[in-house]
Amino acid sequence: MGERAKALLVDDRRDNLLALEAILQGLPVTAVAVESGEAALKQLLTDDFAVILLDAHMPNMDGFETASHIKRRERTRHVPILFLTAADRDAQLALRGYAVGAVDYLTKPFDPWVLRAKVSIFVELWVKNQQLKAQAEASKEREAQWHRLTGTVDEAARVLRAGGEKAAAEALDLLEKARWGD
């Protein structure tokens, strides 16, 4: 479990991306910055993210359309999206953001400590989810190993029941192989 959580930062203005990177500095997250909705969707094809910070107003594909695409994809539909916008507190825009799947909608200027706290929570949830996935895989592997071992014991018992001169030696050989993972 060495993979570090990533945050996807999406804004058409480079200075906003730099500010977001500075705000997230020191958190246990790698910031990946892109300057368009299209670039965000391409990035989501190759990387997994703990959270997406998405500017609502961008040229070409705005944040709402980008979020809509993100939520339609099986691979990305559960990634939390925090909308960030310079627009005035327009309840309609916030509702539109929530309607396309955002977990929060922050207007600029926002308190950087609040943003850090929100991102920290989603990073922590992502880490816990990765740990659960790893534990589930380990449990699945242990179960498969258990099934292999019980199958070998069953085979050894069958050989012993069948009897014969070499039955005990053959059963012992099966059990020894199982013990050492052969």
Coordinates of C-alpha atoms in Angstrom, one line a residue:
M1 CA 0.0 0.0 0.0
G2 CA 2.5 2.6 -1.1
E3 CA 0.3 4.6 -3.5
R4 CA -0.2 8.2 -2.5
A5 CA -3.6 9.9 -2.9
K6 CA -3.9 12.3 -5.8
A7 CA -6.1 15.4 -6.1
L8 CA -7.1 16.6 -9.6
L9 CA -7.1 20.4 -9.9
V10 CA -9.0 21.7 -12.9
D11 CA -9.0 25.4 -13.8
D12 CA -8.4 27.3 -17.0
R13 CA -6.3 29.9 -15.2
R14 CA -2.8 28.9 -14.4
D15 CA -2.6 31.3 -11.4
N16 CA -5.6 29.6 -9.8
L17 CA -4.0 26.2 -10.2
L18 CA -0.8 27.5 -8.6
A19 CA -2.8 28.9 -5.7
L20 CA -4.6 25.6 -5.2
E21 CA -1.3 23.7 -5.3
A22 CA 0.1 26.1 -2.6
I23 CA -3.0 25.6 -0.4
L24 CA -2.6 21.8 -0.6
Q25 CA 1.1 21.8 0.1
G26 CA 2.0 19.7 3.1
L27 CA -1.1 17.5 2.8
P28 CA -0.5 13.8 2.1
V29 CA -1.7 14.3 -1.5
T30 CA -0.1 14.7 -4.9
A31 CA -1.7 17.6 -6.8
V32 CA -2.2 17.0 -10.5
A33 CA -3.1 20.3 -12.3
V34 CA -4.9 20.5 -15.7
E35 CA -6.3 23.6 -17.5
S36 CA -9.5 22.2 -19.1
G37 CA -12.3 19.8 -18.7
E38 CA -11.1 17.8 -21.7
A39 CA -7.6 17.5 -20.1
A40 CA -9.3 16.4 -16.8
L41 CA -11.2 13.6 -18.6
K42 CA -8.0 12.4 -20.2
Q43 CA -6.2 12.4 -16.9
L44 CA -9.0 10.4 -15.3
L45 CA -8.5 7.7 -17.9
T46 CA -5.0 6.9 -16.6
D47 CA -5.0 7.9 -12.9
D48 CA -7.2 7.4 -9.8
F49 CA -8.0 10.4 -7.7
A50 CA -9.1 10.9 -4.1
V51 CA -10.8 14.2 -4.9
I52 CA -11.4 16.6 -7.8
L53 CA -11.3 20.4 -7.3
L54 CA -13.2 21.7 -10.4
D55 CA -13.6 25.3 -11.6
A56 CA -17.3 25.8 -12.6
H57 CA -16.6 28.3 -15.3
M58 CA -14.2 27.4 -18.1
P59 CA -14.3 28.0 -21.8
N60 CA -15.3 25.1 -24.2
M61 CA -16.3 22.5 -21.6
D62 CA -17.3 24.1 -18.3
G63 CA -17.1 22.4 -15.0
F64 CA -20.7 21.3 -15.0
E65 CA -20.3 19.4 -18.3
T66 CA -17.0 18.0 -17.1
A67 CA -18.6 16.7 -13.8
S68 CA -21.4 15.2 -15.8
H69 CA -18.9 13.2 -17.9
I70 CA -17.0 12.2 -14.8
K71 CA -20.1 10.9 -13.0
R72 CA -21.2 8.9 -16.1
R73 CA -18.0 6.8 -16.1
E74 CA -18.1 3.7 -14.0
R75 CA -14.4 4.2 -13.0
T76 CA -14.8 7.8 -11.8
R77 CA -18.4 8.1 -10.7
H78 CA -17.5 7.8 -7.0
V79 CA -14.7 10.4 -7.0
P80 CA -15.9 13.4 -4.9
I81 CA -16.0 16.7 -6.8
L82 CA -15.6 20.1 -5.0
F83 CA -16.7 22.9 -7.3
L84 CA -14.8 26.1 -7.0
T85 CA -16.1 29.3 -8.6
A86 CA -15.5 33.0 -8.7
A87 CA -19.2 33.6 -9.3
D88 CA -21.3 35.4 -6.7
R89 CA -23.3 33.1 -4.4
D90 CA -25.9 32.1 -6.9
A91 CA -28.1 29.4 -5.4
Q92 CA -29.0 28.2 -8.9
L93 CA -25.3 27.5 -9.8
A94 CA -24.8 25.7 -6.5
L95 CA -27.9 23.5 -7.2
R96 CA -26.7 22.8 -10.7
G97 CA -23.3 21.7 -9.2
Y98 CA -25.0 19.4 -6.8
A99 CA -27.3 18.1 -9.5
V100 CA -24.3 16.9 -11.6
G101 CA -22.8 15.1 -8.6
A102 CA -20.7 17.6 -6.6
V103 CA -20.2 17.0 -2.9
D104 CA -19.6 20.7 -2.2
Y105 CA -19.6 24.1 -4.0
L106 CA -17.2 26.8 -2.8
T107 CA -17.2 30.4 -4.0
K108 CA -14.1 32.5 -4.2
P109 CA -12.6 33.9 -2.1
F110 CA -12.8 30.8 0.1
D111 CA -11.0 30.1 3.3
P112 CA -7.9 28.0 2.4
W113 CA -8.1 26.2 5.7
V114 CA -11.6 25.1 5.0
L115 CA -10.5 23.7 1.6
R116 CA -7.6 22.0 3.2
A117 CA -9.8 20.4 5.8
K118 CA -12.3 19.2 3.1
V119 CA -9.5 17.7 0.9
S120 CA -7.9 16.1 4.0
I121 CA -11.2 14.3 4.7
F122 CA -11.5 12.9 1.2
V123 CA -7.9 11.9 1.1
E124 CA -8.3 10.1 4.4
L125 CA -11.4 8.3 3.1
W126 CA -9.5 7.3 -0.1
V127 CA -6.6 5.9 2.0
K128 CA -9.0 3.9 4.1
N129 CA -10.8 2.6 1.0
Q130 CA -7.4 1.5 -0.5
Q131 CA -6.6 -0.3 2.8
L132 CA -10.0 -2.1 2.7
K133 CA -9.3 -3.1 -0.9
A134 CA -5.9 -4.5 0.0
Q135 CA -7.4 -6.4 3.0
A136 CA -10.1 -7.8 0.8
E137 CA -7.5 -9.0 -1.7
A138 CA -5.4 -10.6 1.0
S139 CA -8.5 -12.3 2.5
K140 CA -9.4 -13.6 -1.0
E141 CA -5.9 -15.0 -1.4
R142 CA -6.0 -16.7 2.0
E143 CA -9.3 -18.2 1.2
A144 CA -7.9 -19.5 -2.1
Q145 CA -4.9 -20.9 -0.3
W146 CA -7.2 -22.6 2.3
H147 CA -9.2 -24.2 -0.5
R148 CA -6.1 -25.5 -2.2
L149 CA -4.9 -27.0 1.2
T150 CA -8.2 -28.6 2.0
G151 CA -8.3 -30.1 -1.5
T152 CA -4.9 -31.6 -0.9
V153 CA -5.9 -33.0 2.5
D154 CA -9.0 -34.4 0.9
E155 CA -6.9 -36.1 -1.8
A156 CA -4.5 -37.5 0.8
A157 CA -7.4 -38.9 2.8
R158 CA -8.8 -40.5 -0.4
V159 CA -5.4 -42.1 -1.1
L160 CA -5.2 -43.5 2.4
R161 CA -8.8 -44.8 2.2
A162 CA -8.0 -46.6 -1.0
G163 CA -5.2 -48.4 0.8
G164 CA -2.5 -50.3 -0.9
E165 CA 1.2 -50.6 -0.3
K166 CA 2.2 -47.1 -1.2
A167 CA -0.9 -45.3 0.1
A168 CA 0.7 -43.9 3.2
A169 CA 3.8 -42.7 1.3
E170 CA 1.8 -41.1 -1.5
A171 CA -0.5 -39.4 1.1
L172 CA 2.5 -38.1 3.0
D173 CA 4.1 -36.9 -0.2
L174 CA 0.9 -34.9 -1.1
L175 CA 0.8 -33.4 2.4
E176 CA 4.4 -32.4 2.3
K177 CA 4.0 -30.7 -1.1
A178 CA 1.0 -28.8 0.2
R179 CA 2.9 -27.8 3.3
W180 CA 5.7 -26.2 1.2
G181 CA 3.4 -24.7 -1.4
D182 CA 4.4 -27.0 -4.3

